[in-house]
PDB file of C-alpha atoms in Angstrom:
ATOM      1  CA  LEU L   8      76.651  33.433-123.340  1.00  0.00           C
ATOM      2  CA  ALA L   9      76.766  31.818-126.344  1.00  0.00           C
ATOM      3  CA  LYS L  10      73.349  31.997-128.297  1.00  0.00           C
ATOM      4  CA  THR L  11      72.817  29.710-131.227  1.00  0.00           C
ATOM      5  CA  THR L  12      70.674  29.894-134.191  1.00  0.00           C
ATOM      6  CA  GLN L  13      69.408  26.820-136.639  1.00  0.00           C
ATOM      7  CA  PRO L  14      66.504  26.872-139.368  1.00  0.00           C
ATOM      8  CA  ILE L  15      63.535  25.904-137.895  1.00  0.00           C
ATOM      9  CA  SER L  16      62.170  22.996-140.171  1.00  0.00           C
ATOM     10  CA  MET L  17      63.416  21.163-143.262  1.00  0.00           C
ATOM     11  CA  ASP L  18      62.196  19.024-145.757  1.00  0.00           C
ATOM     12  CA  SER L  19      63.782  16.492-147.616  1.00  0.00           C
ATOM     13  CA  TYR L  20      63.482  13.491-149.795  1.00  0.00           C
ATOM     14  CA  GLU L  21      64.872   9.858-149.351  1.00  0.00           C
ATOM     15  CA  GLY L  22      68.360   9.587-150.493  1.00  0.00           C
ATOM     16  CA  GLN L  23      69.087  13.048-150.664  1.00  0.00           C
ATOM     17  CA  GLU L  24      72.061  14.773-148.764  1.00  0.00           C
ATOM     18  CA  VAL L  25      70.781  16.914-145.998  1.00  0.00           C
ATOM     19  CA  ASN L  26      73.083  19.939-144.549  1.00  0.00           C
ATOM     20  CA  ILE L  27      71.322  21.583-141.149  1.00  0.00           C
ATOM     21  CA  THR L  28      73.849  24.516-139.994  1.00  0.00           C
ATOM     22  CA  CYS L  29      73.910  25.993-136.508  1.00  0.00           C
ATOM     23  CA  SER L  30      75.215  29.529-136.219  1.00  0.00           C
ATOM     24  CA  HIS L  31      76.815  30.425-132.705  1.00  0.00           C
ATOM     25  CA  ASN L  32      78.812  32.890-131.093  1.00  0.00           C
ATOM     26  CA  ASN L  33      81.095  33.408-128.227  1.00  0.00           C
ATOM     27  CA  ILE L  34      81.405  29.882-127.941  1.00  0.00           C
ATOM     28  CA  ALA L  35      84.084  28.744-125.195  1.00  0.00           C
ATOM     29  CA  THR L  36      87.513  28.377-126.150  1.00  0.00           C
ATOM     30  CA  ASN L  37      88.929  24.484-126.752  1.00  0.00           C
ATOM     31  CA  ASP L  38      84.936  23.355-126.476  1.00  0.00           C
ATOM     32  CA  TYR L  39      83.608  20.815-128.517  1.00  0.00           C
ATOM     33  CA  ILE L  40      80.150  21.326-130.620  1.00  0.00           C
ATOM     34  CA  THR L  41      78.122  18.453-130.149  1.00  0.00           C
ATOM     35  CA  TRP L  42      74.915  17.574-132.428  1.00  0.00           C
ATOM     36  CA  TYR L  43      71.960  15.625-130.914  1.00  0.00           C
ATOM     37  CA  GLN L  44      68.702  13.901-132.675  1.00  0.00           C
ATOM     38  CA  GLN L  45      65.332  13.645-131.072  1.00  0.00           C
ATOM     39  CA  PHE L  46      62.481  11.615-131.688  1.00  0.00           C
ATOM     40  CA  PRO L  47      59.049  12.111-130.133  1.00  0.00           C
ATOM     41  CA  SER L  48      58.640  11.390-126.416  1.00  0.00           C
ATOM     42  CA  GLN L  49      62.209  10.355-126.235  1.00  0.00           C
ATOM     43  CA  GLY L  50      65.485  11.990-124.965  1.00  0.00           C
ATOM     44  CA  PRO L  51      68.198  13.299-127.189  1.00  0.00           C
ATOM     45  CA  ARG L  52      70.684  11.023-128.910  1.00  0.00           C
ATOM     46  CA  PHE L  53      74.238  11.827-129.829  1.00  0.00           C
ATOM     47  CA  ILE L  54      75.113  12.000-133.228  1.00  0.00           C
ATOM     48  CA  ILE L  55      78.306  13.850-133.620  1.00  0.00           C
ATOM     49  CA  GLN L  56      80.889  16.066-132.336  1.00  0.00           C
ATOM     50  CA  GLY L  57      83.836  18.138-133.591  1.00  0.00           C
ATOM     51  CA  TYR L  58      86.407  20.570-132.576  1.00  0.00           C
ATOM     52  CA  LYS L  59      87.389  21.914-135.564  1.00  0.00           C
ATOM     53  CA  THR L  60      87.535  21.322-139.858  1.00  0.00           C
ATOM     54  CA  LYS L  61      85.672  18.055-140.316  1.00  0.00           C
ATOM     55  CA  VAL L  62      84.695  15.190-138.544  1.00  0.00           C
ATOM     56  CA  THR L  63      82.769  12.196-139.690  1.00  0.00           C
ATOM     57  CA  ASN L  64      81.603   8.697-138.384  1.00  0.00           C
ATOM     58  CA  GLU L  65      79.551   6.231-139.764  1.00  0.00           C
ATOM     59  CA  VAL L  66      76.010   8.187-139.714  1.00  0.00           C
ATOM     60  CA  ALA L  67      77.105  11.545-140.096  1.00  0.00           C
ATOM     61  CA  SER L  68      79.837  14.478-141.385  1.00  0.00           C
ATOM     62  CA  LEU L  69      80.113  17.720-139.244  1.00  0.00           C
ATOM     63  CA  PHE L  70      81.664  20.373-140.862  1.00  0.00           C
ATOM     64  CA  ILE L  71      83.068  23.415-138.601  1.00  0.00           C
ATOM     65  CA  PRO L  72      85.111  26.865-140.230  1.00  0.00           C
ATOM     66  CA  ALA L  73      87.975  28.225-139.004  1.00  0.00           C
ATOM     67  CA  ASP L  74      86.310  30.605-137.114  1.00  0.00           C
ATOM     68  CA  ARG L  75      83.901  28.466-135.197  1.00  0.00           C
ATOM     69  CA  LYS L  76      80.870  30.552-135.458  1.00  0.00           C
ATOM     70  CA  SER L  77      78.878  28.174-137.144  1.00  0.00           C
ATOM     71  CA  SER L  78      78.781  24.249-137.709  1.00  0.00           C
ATOM     72  CA  THR L  79      76.703  22.122-140.431  1.00  0.00           C
ATOM     73  CA  LEU L  80      75.783  18.663-139.809  1.00  0.00           C
ATOM     74  CA  SER L  81      75.586  16.696-142.933  1.00  0.00           C
ATOM     75  CA  LEU L  82      73.166  13.353-143.076  1.00  0.00           C
ATOM     76  CA  PRO L  83      74.528  11.579-146.190  1.00  0.00           C
ATOM     77  CA  ARG L  84      71.381   9.705-148.092  1.00  0.00           C
ATOM     78  CA  VAL L  85      68.529  10.293-145.349  1.00  0.00           C
ATOM     79  CA  SER L  86      66.167   7.868-144.672  1.00  0.00           C
ATOM     80  CA  LEU L  87      62.271   7.902-143.333  1.00  0.00           C
ATOM     81  CA  SER L  88      63.895   7.056-140.016  1.00  0.00           C
ATOM     82  CA  ASP L  89      65.764  10.480-140.132  1.00  0.00           C
ATOM     83  CA  THR L  90      62.453  12.373-139.533  1.00  0.00           C
ATOM     84  CA  ALA L  91      63.453  14.132-135.878  1.00  0.00           C
ATOM     85  CA  VAL L  92      64.595  17.059-134.750  1.00  0.00           C
ATOM     86  CA  TYR L  93      68.450  18.014-134.783  1.00  0.00           C
ATOM     87  CA  TYR L  94      70.047  19.679-132.319  1.00  0.00           C
ATOM     88  CA  CYS L  95      73.338  21.784-131.950  1.00  0.00           C
ATOM     89  CA  LEU L  96      75.207  22.110-128.401  1.00  0.00           C
ATOM     90  CA  VAL L  97      77.582  24.334-127.528  1.00  0.00           C
ATOM     91  CA  PRO L  98      79.020  25.094-124.052  1.00  0.00           C
ATOM     92  CA  SER L  99      79.157  28.559-122.966  1.00  0.00           C
ATOM     93  CA  SER L 100      81.900  29.626-120.041  1.00  0.00           C
ATOM     94  CA  THR L 101      81.350  32.806-118.557  1.00  0.00           C
ATOM     95  CA  SER L 102      84.212  33.479-115.366  1.00  0.00           C
ATOM     96  CA  GLY L 103      84.936  29.825-115.545  1.00  0.00           C
ATOM     97  CA  THR L 104      80.754  28.559-115.047  1.00  0.00           C
ATOM     98  CA  TYR L 105      79.473  26.679-117.736  1.00  0.00           C
ATOM     99  CA  LYS L 106      76.595  26.660-119.353  1.00  0.00           C
ATOM    100  CA  TYR L 107      75.315  24.116-122.010  1.00  0.00           C
ATOM    101  CA  ILE L 108      73.067  26.050-124.668  1.00  0.00           C
ATOM    102  CA  PHE L 109      71.024  23.951-127.065  1.00  0.00           C
ATOM    103  CA  GLY L 110      70.271  25.380-130.112  1.00  0.00           C
ATOM    104  CA  THR L 111      66.076  25.825-131.108  1.00  0.00           C
ATOM    105  CA  GLY L 112      65.984  22.414-133.070  1.00  0.00           C
ATOM    106  CA  THR L 113      65.481  22.014-136.447  1.00  0.00           C
ATOM    107  CA  ARG L 114      62.438  19.583-137.664  1.00  0.00           C
ATOM    108  CA  LEU L 115      63.837  17.512-140.209  1.00  0.00           C
ATOM    109  CA  LYS L 116      60.790  15.672-142.430  1.00  0.00           C
ATOM    110  CA  VAL L 117      61.988  13.113-144.642  1.00  0.00           C
ATOM    111  CA  LEU L 118      59.475  12.429-147.466  1.00  0.00           C
ATOM    112  CA  ALA L 119      59.168   9.037-149.679  1.00  0.00           C
TER     113      ALA L 119
ATOM    114  CA  ASN Q  29      74.122  -1.219-118.914  1.00  0.00           C
ATOM    115  CA  ALA Q  30      70.783   0.827-117.838  1.00  0.00           C
ATOM    116  CA  GLY Q  31      72.473   4.287-118.663  1.00  0.00           C
ATOM    117  CA  VAL Q  32      70.564   7.200-117.074  1.00  0.00           C
ATOM    118  CA  THR Q  33      67.329   6.113-115.436  1.00  0.00           C
ATOM    119  CA  GLN Q  34      64.709   8.710-114.631  1.00  0.00           C
ATOM    120  CA  THR Q  35      61.415   8.179-112.216  1.00  0.00           C
ATOM    121  CA  PRO Q  36      58.415   8.633-112.348  1.00  0.00           C
ATOM    122  CA  LYS Q  37      57.748   9.126-115.971  1.00  0.00           C
ATOM    123  CA  PHE Q  38      54.482  11.048-115.511  1.00  0.00           C
ATOM    124  CA  ARG Q  39      52.907  12.892-113.011  1.00  0.00           C
ATOM    125  CA  ILE Q  40      50.430  15.350-112.027  1.00  0.00           C
ATOM    126  CA  LEU Q  41      50.721  17.673-109.398  1.00  0.00           C
ATOM    127  CA  LYS Q  42      48.617  20.280-107.674  1.00  0.00           C
ATOM    128  CA  ILE Q  43      49.612  24.044-107.555  1.00  0.00           C
ATOM    129  CA  GLY Q  44      51.780  24.422-104.452  1.00  0.00           C
ATOM    130  CA  GLN Q  45      52.528  20.521-103.904  1.00  0.00           C
ATOM    131  CA  SER Q  46      56.081  19.447-103.776  1.00  0.00           C
ATOM    132  CA  MET Q  47      57.933  16.844-105.312  1.00  0.00           C
ATOM    133  CA  THR Q  48      61.667  14.909-106.261  1.00  0.00           C
ATOM    134  CA  LEU Q  49      62.366  13.895-109.735  1.00  0.00           C
ATOM    135  CA  GLN Q  50      64.435  11.125-109.254  1.00  0.00           C
ATOM    136  CA  CYS Q  51      67.873  10.260-111.662  1.00  0.00           C
ATOM    137  CA  THR Q  52      70.703   7.725-111.544  1.00  0.00           C
ATOM    138  CA  GLN Q  53      73.476   6.794-113.837  1.00  0.00           C
ATOM    139  CA  ASP Q  54      75.322   3.782-113.957  1.00  0.00           C
ATOM    140  CA  MET Q  55      78.394   4.924-116.154  1.00  0.00           C
ATOM    141  CA  ASN Q  56      80.498   6.329-113.266  1.00  0.00           C
ATOM    142  CA  HIS Q  57      79.938   9.940-114.791  1.00  0.00           C
ATOM    143  CA  ASN Q  58      80.913  12.911-113.149  1.00  0.00           C
ATOM    144  CA  TYR Q  59      78.966  15.329-114.815  1.00  0.00           C
ATOM    145  CA  MET Q  60      75.051  15.483-114.464  1.00  0.00           C
ATOM    146  CA  TYR Q  61      72.253  17.738-115.718  1.00  0.00           C
ATOM    147  CA  TRP Q  62      69.081  18.411-115.749  1.00  0.00           C
ATOM    148  CA  TYR Q  63      66.864  20.161-118.481  1.00  0.00           C
ATOM    149  CA  ARG Q  64      63.324  21.298-119.372  1.00  0.00           C
ATOM    150  CA  GLN Q  65      61.525  21.191-122.654  1.00  0.00           C
ATOM    151  CA  ASP Q  66      58.513  22.687-123.108  1.00  0.00           C
ATOM    152  CA  PRO Q  67      56.151  21.782-126.189  1.00  0.00           C
ATOM    153  CA  GLY Q  68      57.433  22.438-129.152  1.00  0.00           C
ATOM    154  CA  MET Q  69      60.808  23.925-127.673  1.00  0.00           C
ATOM    155  CA  GLY Q  70      64.454  23.508-127.398  1.00  0.00           C
ATOM    156  CA  LEU Q  71      65.988  21.957-124.031  1.00  0.00           C
ATOM    157  CA  LYS Q  72      66.803  24.502-121.034  1.00  0.00           C
ATOM    158  CA  LEU Q  73      69.333  23.604-118.638  1.00  0.00           C
ATOM    159  CA  ILE Q  74      68.391  23.835-115.102  1.00  0.00           C
ATOM    160  CA  TYR Q  75      71.236  22.878-112.844  1.00  0.00           C
ATOM    161  CA  TYR Q  76      74.039  20.540-113.877  1.00  0.00           C
ATOM    162  CA  SER Q  77      76.740  19.120-111.507  1.00  0.00           C
ATOM    163  CA  VAL Q  78      80.649  18.223-111.905  1.00  0.00           C
ATOM    164  CA  GLY Q  79      80.639  15.644-109.255  1.00  0.00           C
ATOM    165  CA  ALA Q  80      79.713  14.913-105.994  1.00  0.00           C
ATOM    166  CA  GLY Q  81      78.867  17.764-103.776  1.00  0.00           C
ATOM    167  CA  ILE Q  82      78.981  20.523-106.374  1.00  0.00           C
ATOM    168  CA  THR Q  83      76.133  21.678-108.506  1.00  0.00           C
ATOM    169  CA  ASP Q  84      75.467  24.920-110.069  1.00  0.00           C
ATOM    170  CA  LYS Q  85      72.723  27.070-111.753  1.00  0.00           C
ATOM    171  CA  GLY Q  86      72.259  26.923-115.479  1.00  0.00           C
ATOM    172  CA  GLU Q  87      69.565  28.910-117.465  1.00  0.00           C
ATOM    173  CA  VAL Q  88      66.586  28.762-115.603  1.00  0.00           C
ATOM    174  CA  PRO Q  89      67.176  27.608-112.230  1.00  0.00           C
ATOM    175  CA  ASN Q  90      64.240  29.398-110.466  1.00  0.00           C
ATOM    176  CA  GLY Q  91      61.534  27.306-108.752  1.00  0.00           C
ATOM    177  CA  TYR Q  92      64.390  23.944-108.569  1.00  0.00           C
ATOM    178  CA  ASN Q  93      66.800  22.901-106.168  1.00  0.00           C
ATOM    179  CA  VAL Q  94      69.488  19.835-106.527  1.00  0.00           C
ATOM    180  CA  SER Q  95      71.706  17.646-104.481  1.00  0.00           C
ATOM    181  CA  ARG Q  96      74.367  15.482-105.677  1.00  0.00           C
ATOM    182  CA  SER Q  97      75.746  13.571-102.576  1.00  0.00           C
ATOM    183  CA  THR Q  98      76.822  10.458-104.671  1.00  0.00           C
ATOM    184  CA  THR Q  99      77.975  10.290-107.875  1.00  0.00           C
ATOM    185  CA  GLU Q 100      75.209   8.046-109.410  1.00  0.00           C
ATOM    186  CA  ASP Q 101      72.285  10.477-108.491  1.00  0.00           C
ATOM    187  CA  PHE Q 102      71.273  13.528-109.159  1.00  0.00           C
ATOM    188  CA  PRO Q 103      67.758  14.378-107.737  1.00  0.00           C
ATOM    189  CA  LEU Q 104      65.646  17.617-109.173  1.00  0.00           C
ATOM    190  CA  ARG Q 105      63.316  19.097-106.244  1.00  0.00           C
ATOM    191  CA  LEU Q 106      60.121  21.379-106.855  1.00  0.00           C
ATOM    192  CA  GLU Q 107      59.372  22.913-104.061  1.00  0.00           C
ATOM    193  CA  LEU Q 108      56.185  24.632-104.594  1.00  0.00           C
ATOM    194  CA  ALA Q 109      55.157  23.592-108.283  1.00  0.00           C
ATOM    195  CA  ALA Q 110      53.518  26.174-110.458  1.00  0.00           C
ATOM    196  CA  PRO Q 111      51.829  25.658-113.721  1.00  0.00           C
ATOM    197  CA  SER Q 112      54.635  27.324-115.631  1.00  0.00           C
ATOM    198  CA  GLN Q 113      56.924  24.203-114.434  1.00  0.00           C
ATOM    199  CA  THR Q 114      54.544  21.864-116.599  1.00  0.00           C
ATOM    200  CA  SER Q 115      57.145  20.521-118.740  1.00  0.00           C
ATOM    201  CA  VAL Q 116      59.210  17.222-119.833  1.00  0.00           C
ATOM    202  CA  TYR Q 117      62.346  17.349-117.875  1.00  0.00           C
ATOM    203  CA  PHE Q 118      65.172  15.393-118.900  1.00  0.00           C
ATOM    204  CA  CYS Q 119      68.479  14.178-116.941  1.00  0.00           C
ATOM    205  CA  ALA Q 120      71.407  13.131-118.322  1.00  0.00           C
ATOM    206  CA  SER Q 121      75.231  12.651-117.754  1.00  0.00           C
ATOM    207  CA  SER Q 122      78.703  12.675-119.149  1.00  0.00           C
ATOM    208  CA  THR Q 123      82.391  12.157-118.519  1.00  0.00           C
ATOM    209  CA  ASN Q 124      83.038  15.593-118.761  1.00  0.00           C
ATOM    210  CA  SER Q 125      81.921  18.988-120.420  1.00  0.00           C
ATOM    211  CA  ASN Q 126      83.306  18.166-123.877  1.00  0.00           C
ATOM    212  CA  GLN Q 127      82.116  14.461-124.082  1.00  0.00           C
ATOM    213  CA  PRO Q 128      78.720  13.588-125.414  1.00  0.00           C
ATOM    214  CA  GLN Q 129      75.869  13.453-122.868  1.00  0.00           C
ATOM    215  CA  HIS Q 130      73.477  10.287-122.287  1.00  0.00           C
ATOM    216  CA  PHE Q 131      69.950  11.380-121.860  1.00  0.00           C
ATOM    217  CA  GLY Q 132      67.243   9.259-120.016  1.00  0.00           C
ATOM    218  CA  ASP Q 133      63.704   8.899-121.301  1.00  0.00           C
ATOM    219  CA  GLY Q 134      62.250  11.828-119.489  1.00  0.00           C
ATOM    220  CA  THR Q 135      59.632  12.613-116.611  1.00  0.00           C
ATOM    221  CA  ARG Q 136      56.550  14.345-118.047  1.00  0.00           C
ATOM    222  CA  LEU Q 137      55.424  16.590-115.667  1.00  0.00           C
ATOM    223  CA  SER Q 138      51.679  18.290-115.076  1.00  0.00           C
ATOM    224  CA  ILE Q 139      50.860  20.939-112.680  1.00  0.00           C
ATOM    225  CA  LEU Q 140      47.111  21.896-112.554  1.00  0.00           C
TER     226      LEU Q 140
END
């Protein structure tokens, strides 16, 4: 099964760019890497998803190297409201059976 | 759109009792998932389903059962509640394995 590793926590100041990396081995071929944001007492919320190279949407960018053994979520110019826990999610296929492996999560604290 | 709806929001059980956590989605998604999240930890997959009548185990299935008789509903059953099952339970759904998962607001379950 794929195993993921993320930094436990990060601090940043408002207006800075934040990069959070998730390391994952044994990721299933042709499957996407997805990042979620979670606020206290809420379910995770989708941020961005990608398969390779770089993906950008209105809130974040996702960088995936050619070996796909890691991915980096980039949040441009964070604000106080970006304080949350960020998870990467990778599928892992064993004998055709899928398991969905959430990372350990990175607790981001944005300071004024 | 209601999205993914979970009931109840909170529940306290005594050891050995049984209960069913309800999950329903109105997005016509084929894939549905049950996760548990212990305090300060990431999400762990309990069971998932790729369509009506098809279910499979996730990382932590012991002590739980599921069924998927319709596309919309994916109930999670605890037969003999144990203190180790105290957690927040999240249900999610997606179009397929590579599409983002949509999460409910969770059920907080305490077993005393």
